[in-house]
Tab-separated table of C-alpha atoms in Angstrom:
chain	number	residue	atom	x	y	z
A	28	MET	CA	-58.568	28.865	66.551
A	29	ASN	CA	-61.157	28.557	63.869
A	30	THR	CA	-60.515	32.143	62.922
A	31	ASN	CA	-56.795	31.416	62.496
A	32	ILE	CA	-57.581	28.547	60.149
A	33	LEU	CA	-60.033	30.683	58.215
A	34	ASN	CA	-57.545	33.550	58.178
A	35	THR	CA	-54.816	31.273	56.823
A	36	LEU	CA	-57.191	29.746	54.308
A	37	PHE	CA	-58.309	33.138	52.991
A	38	THR	CA	-54.714	34.404	52.930
A	39	GLY	CA	-53.711	31.323	50.928
A	40	LEU	CA	-56.638	31.799	48.563
A	41	GLY	CA	-55.691	35.491	48.211
A	42	ILE	CA	-52.106	34.559	47.335
A	43	ILE	CA	-53.329	31.954	44.821
A	44	GLY	CA	-55.674	34.585	43.348
A	45	LEU	CA	-52.807	37.090	43.159
A	46	ILE	CA	-50.523	34.542	41.450
A	47	THR	CA	-53.314	33.640	39.022
A	48	THR	CA	-53.899	37.330	38.271
A	49	LEU	CA	-50.169	37.900	37.691
A	50	PHE	CA	-50.011	34.847	35.419
A	51	LEU	CA	-53.029	36.034	33.410
A	52	GLN	CA	-51.542	39.540	33.131
A	53	GLN	CA	-48.262	38.063	31.920
A	54	ASN	CA	-50.143	36.086	29.254
A	55	GLN	CA	-52.036	39.243	28.253
A	56	ILE	CA	-48.767	41.205	27.998
A	57	SER	CA	-47.284	38.405	25.879
A	58	GLU	CA	-50.327	38.470	23.573
A	59	ASN	CA	-50.117	42.269	23.319
A	60	LYS	CA	-46.423	42.004	22.417
A	61	LYS	CA	-47.217	39.483	19.665
A	62	ASP	CA	-49.934	41.792	18.328
A	63	ALA	CA	-47.566	44.763	18.425
A	64	ASP	CA	-44.858	42.761	16.613
A	65	ALA	CA	-47.368	41.732	13.945
A	66	GLN	CA	-48.444	45.364	13.535
A	67	VAL	CA	-44.812	46.476	13.197
A	68	GLU	CA	-44.231	43.792	10.543
A	69	ASN	CA	-47.376	44.858	8.681
A	70	LEU	CA	-46.254	48.494	8.826
A	71	LYS	CA	-42.855	47.521	7.411
A	72	ILE	CA	-44.529	45.647	4.540
A	73	GLN	CA	-46.890	48.569	3.949
A	74	ASN	CA	-43.929	50.973	3.953
A	75	PHE	CA	-42.110	48.744	1.448
A	76	GLU	CA	-45.162	48.577	-0.811
A	77	ASN	CA	-45.618	52.351	-0.710
A	78	ARG	CA	-41.967	52.806	-1.656
A	79	PHE	CA	-42.041	50.085	-4.326
A	80	PHE	CA	-45.163	51.329	-6.093
A	81	SER	CA	-43.992	54.934	-5.806
A	82	LEU	CA	-40.768	53.927	-7.581
A	83	ILE	CA	-42.752	52.096	-10.261
A	84	ASN	CA	-44.815	55.245	-10.715
A	85	ASN	CA	-41.593	57.282	-11.027
A	86	TYR	CA	-40.301	54.806	-13.611
A	87	GLN	CA	-43.477	55.148	-15.659
A	88	LYS	CA	-43.340	58.949	-15.417
A	89	SER	CA	-39.701	58.893	-16.498
A	90	ILE	CA	-40.519	56.753	-19.536
A	91	SER	CA	-43.492	59.004	-20.344
A	92	LEU	CA	-41.284	62.076	-20.043
A	93	ASN	CA	-38.738	60.502	-22.391
A	94	TYR	CA	-41.574	59.745	-24.800
A	95	PHE	CA	-42.622	63.384	-24.627
A	96	ILE	CA	-39.131	64.916	-24.885
A	97	ASN	CA	-37.407	62.505	-27.249
A	98	ASP	CA	-39.780	60.400	-29.244
A	99	LYS	CA	-43.287	59.207	-28.550
A	100	ASN	CA	-42.310	55.751	-29.793
A	101	MET	CA	-38.731	55.702	-28.544
A	102	PHE	CA	-38.633	51.971	-27.745
A	103	ARG	CA	-40.270	51.067	-31.042
A	104	THR	CA	-37.924	53.433	-32.942
A	105	PHE	CA	-34.907	51.973	-31.149
A	106	PHE	CA	-36.039	48.428	-31.825
A	107	ASN	CA	-36.992	49.011	-35.467
A	108	ASN	CA	-33.671	50.716	-36.186
A	109	TYR	CA	-31.810	47.826	-34.594
A	110	LYS	CA	-33.928	45.313	-36.505
A	111	SER	CA	-33.249	47.142	-39.762
A	112	CYS	CA	-29.512	47.164	-39.092
A	113	MET	CA	-29.577	43.434	-38.377
A	114	GLU	CA	-31.630	42.537	-41.437
A	115	ASN	CA	-29.683	44.737	-43.833
A	116	GLY	CA	-26.259	43.819	-42.481
A	117	LYS	CA	-25.515	47.537	-42.184
A	118	TYR	CA	-22.549	47.094	-39.871
A	119	ASP	CA	-21.057	43.980	-41.409
A	120	ALA	CA	-20.372	42.644	-37.926
A	121	ASP	CA	-19.424	39.115	-36.982
A	122	SER	CA	-21.664	38.939	-33.933
A	123	LEU	CA	-24.741	40.461	-32.375
A	124	ILE	CA	-22.523	42.155	-29.786
A	125	ASP	CA	-20.407	43.833	-32.485
A	126	THR	CA	-23.553	44.870	-34.320
A	127	PHE	CA	-25.035	46.335	-31.169
A	128	ASP	CA	-21.840	48.237	-30.291
A	129	LYS	CA	-21.853	49.870	-33.707
A	130	PHE	CA	-25.597	50.460	-33.541
A	131	ARG	CA	-25.350	52.046	-30.077
A	132	LYS	CA	-22.746	54.526	-31.261
A	133	SER	CA	-24.962	55.581	-34.164
A	134	TYR	CA	-28.319	55.659	-32.361
A	135	GLN	CA	-27.391	56.456	-28.771
A	136	HIS	CA	-29.628	59.529	-28.808
A	137	LEU	CA	-32.736	57.358	-29.192
A	138	ILE	CA	-32.718	55.790	-25.802
A	139	GLU	CA	-31.138	56.637	-22.515
A	140	TYR	CA	-30.312	53.918	-20.062
A	141	SER	CA	-31.575	55.638	-16.914
A	142	PHE	CA	-34.512	53.228	-16.964
A	143	ILE	CA	-32.091	50.324	-16.448
A	144	ASN	CA	-30.766	52.020	-13.306
A	145	GLN	CA	-34.334	52.496	-12.087
A	146	ILE	CA	-35.194	48.849	-12.691
A	147	THR	CA	-31.965	47.760	-10.974
A	148	PHE	CA	-32.897	49.884	-7.963
A	149	LEU	CA	-36.366	48.300	-7.846
A	150	ILE	CA	-34.809	44.827	-7.959
A	151	ASN	CA	-32.452	45.749	-5.128
A	152	ILE	CA	-35.216	46.989	-2.826
A	153	ILE	CA	-37.192	43.797	-3.474
A	154	GLU	CA	-34.135	41.715	-2.610
A	155	GLU	CA	-33.395	43.693	0.569
A	156	ASN	CA	-36.826	43.065	2.080
A	157	THR	CA	-37.112	39.830	4.047
A	158	LEU	CA	-40.797	40.176	4.968
A	159	ILE	CA	-42.381	39.867	1.524
A	160	ASP	CA	-43.173	37.197	-1.033
A	161	LYS	CA	-40.695	38.438	-3.652
A	162	SER	CA	-42.317	36.574	-6.538
A	163	ILE	CA	-45.419	38.799	-6.292
A	164	TYR	CA	-43.341	41.940	-6.696
A	165	TYR	CA	-41.287	40.493	-9.552
A	166	LYS	CA	-44.534	39.658	-11.346
A	167	ASN	CA	-45.676	43.259	-10.822
A	168	LEU	CA	-42.361	44.532	-12.118
A	169	ASN	CA	-42.475	42.192	-15.117
A	170	CYS	CA	-45.987	43.414	-16.009
A	171	LEU	CA	-44.590	46.922	-16.147
A	172	PHE	CA	-42.864	46.279	-19.478
A	173	SER	CA	-44.593	46.312	-22.832
A	174	ASP	CA	-43.540	43.706	-25.414
A	175	ILE	CA	-41.399	46.252	-27.226
A	176	GLU	CA	-39.725	47.309	-23.964
A	177	LYS	CA	-38.965	43.653	-23.216
A	178	LYS	CA	-37.378	43.260	-26.641
A	179	CYS	CA	-35.308	46.409	-26.163
A	180	LEU	CA	-34.247	45.231	-22.704
A	181	PHE	CA	-33.300	41.857	-24.173
A	182	ILE	CA	-31.105	43.520	-26.786
A	183	ILE	CA	-29.526	45.990	-24.375
A	184	ILE	CA	-28.864	43.511	-21.559
A	185	ASN	CA	-27.486	40.811	-23.844
A	186	TYR	CA	-25.456	42.895	-26.278
A	187	ASP	CA	-24.454	46.222	-24.745
A	188	THR	CA	-20.852	45.987	-23.553
A	189	THR	CA	-21.164	49.169	-21.453
A	190	ILE	CA	-23.498	47.499	-18.943
A	191	SER	CA	-21.755	45.761	-16.056
A	192	SER	CA	-21.775	41.986	-15.933
A	193	GLU	CA	-23.353	42.175	-12.442
A	194	THR	CA	-26.298	44.150	-13.824
A	195	LYS	CA	-26.629	41.761	-16.758
A	196	GLU	CA	-26.678	38.737	-14.443
A	197	LEU	CA	-29.183	40.399	-12.136
A	198	PHE	CA	-31.569	41.026	-15.042
A	199	LYS	CA	-31.101	37.524	-16.441
A	200	ILE	CA	-31.906	35.967	-13.070
A	201	LYS	CA	-34.983	38.092	-12.418
A	202	PHE	CA	-36.575	38.311	-15.875
A	203	GLU	CA	-37.174	35.189	-17.963
A	204	PHE	CA	-37.592	37.101	-21.209
A	205	ILE	CA	-33.934	38.155	-21.047
A	206	THR	CA	-32.667	34.579	-20.909
A	207	VAL	CA	-33.550	33.596	-24.473
A	208	ASP	CA	-30.553	31.776	-25.917
A	209	PRO	CA	-28.648	34.277	-28.125
A	210	GLU	CA	-27.539	31.449	-30.436
A	211	LYS	CA	-31.180	30.564	-30.997
A	212	LEU	CA	-31.798	34.220	-31.732
A	213	LEU	CA	-29.053	34.223	-34.362
A	214	LYS	CA	-30.715	31.331	-36.152
A	215	SER	CA	-34.266	32.659	-35.920
A	216	LYS	CA	-34.076	36.447	-36.045
A	217	ASN	CA	-37.439	36.787	-37.709
A	218	GLU	CA	-39.287	35.050	-34.854
A	219	PHE	CA	-37.751	37.412	-32.335
A	220	PHE	CA	-38.377	40.512	-34.382
A	221	THR	CA	-42.064	39.935	-35.033
A	222	PHE	CA	-44.730	41.658	-32.983
């Protein structure tokens, strides 16, 4: 009879040990799943960053190529021509938009707008990603522009009637330098046009 009690006791302890082992394995599997999920998330962020910085690199190459093909100082040339037209009243226009429309028709060869499409695409991929701190990538994107490029973007986004209102709003939301009050600009052109 003592052997039956011992047998039952050891069987019970074996079952408790088996249940404990299964419980510990389940916890280990749960931990492994969390680790795997974290790795997948990190890979997605890494994939996004590779794509994002590759696109920034393509943007910079595109601008460099335009510098090489068109004009080494294309943004400065564009800006200085626009500034000159504004200061000299060349187009006798009632508004900055009218002035820009006339300017664009005369100087369209100076600058192509493909860079706006590239920037729009970069903004869209930042917005599509839910895993990242978007402000970091917008700061990186903002640092991409020189002062003269920012001024050209300001002029183009605010005064070019060929750019869609959706694109204009997107740029105004994402880049502070584009949201300068145009009325303030009208009153203080010289401040805006200084380097």
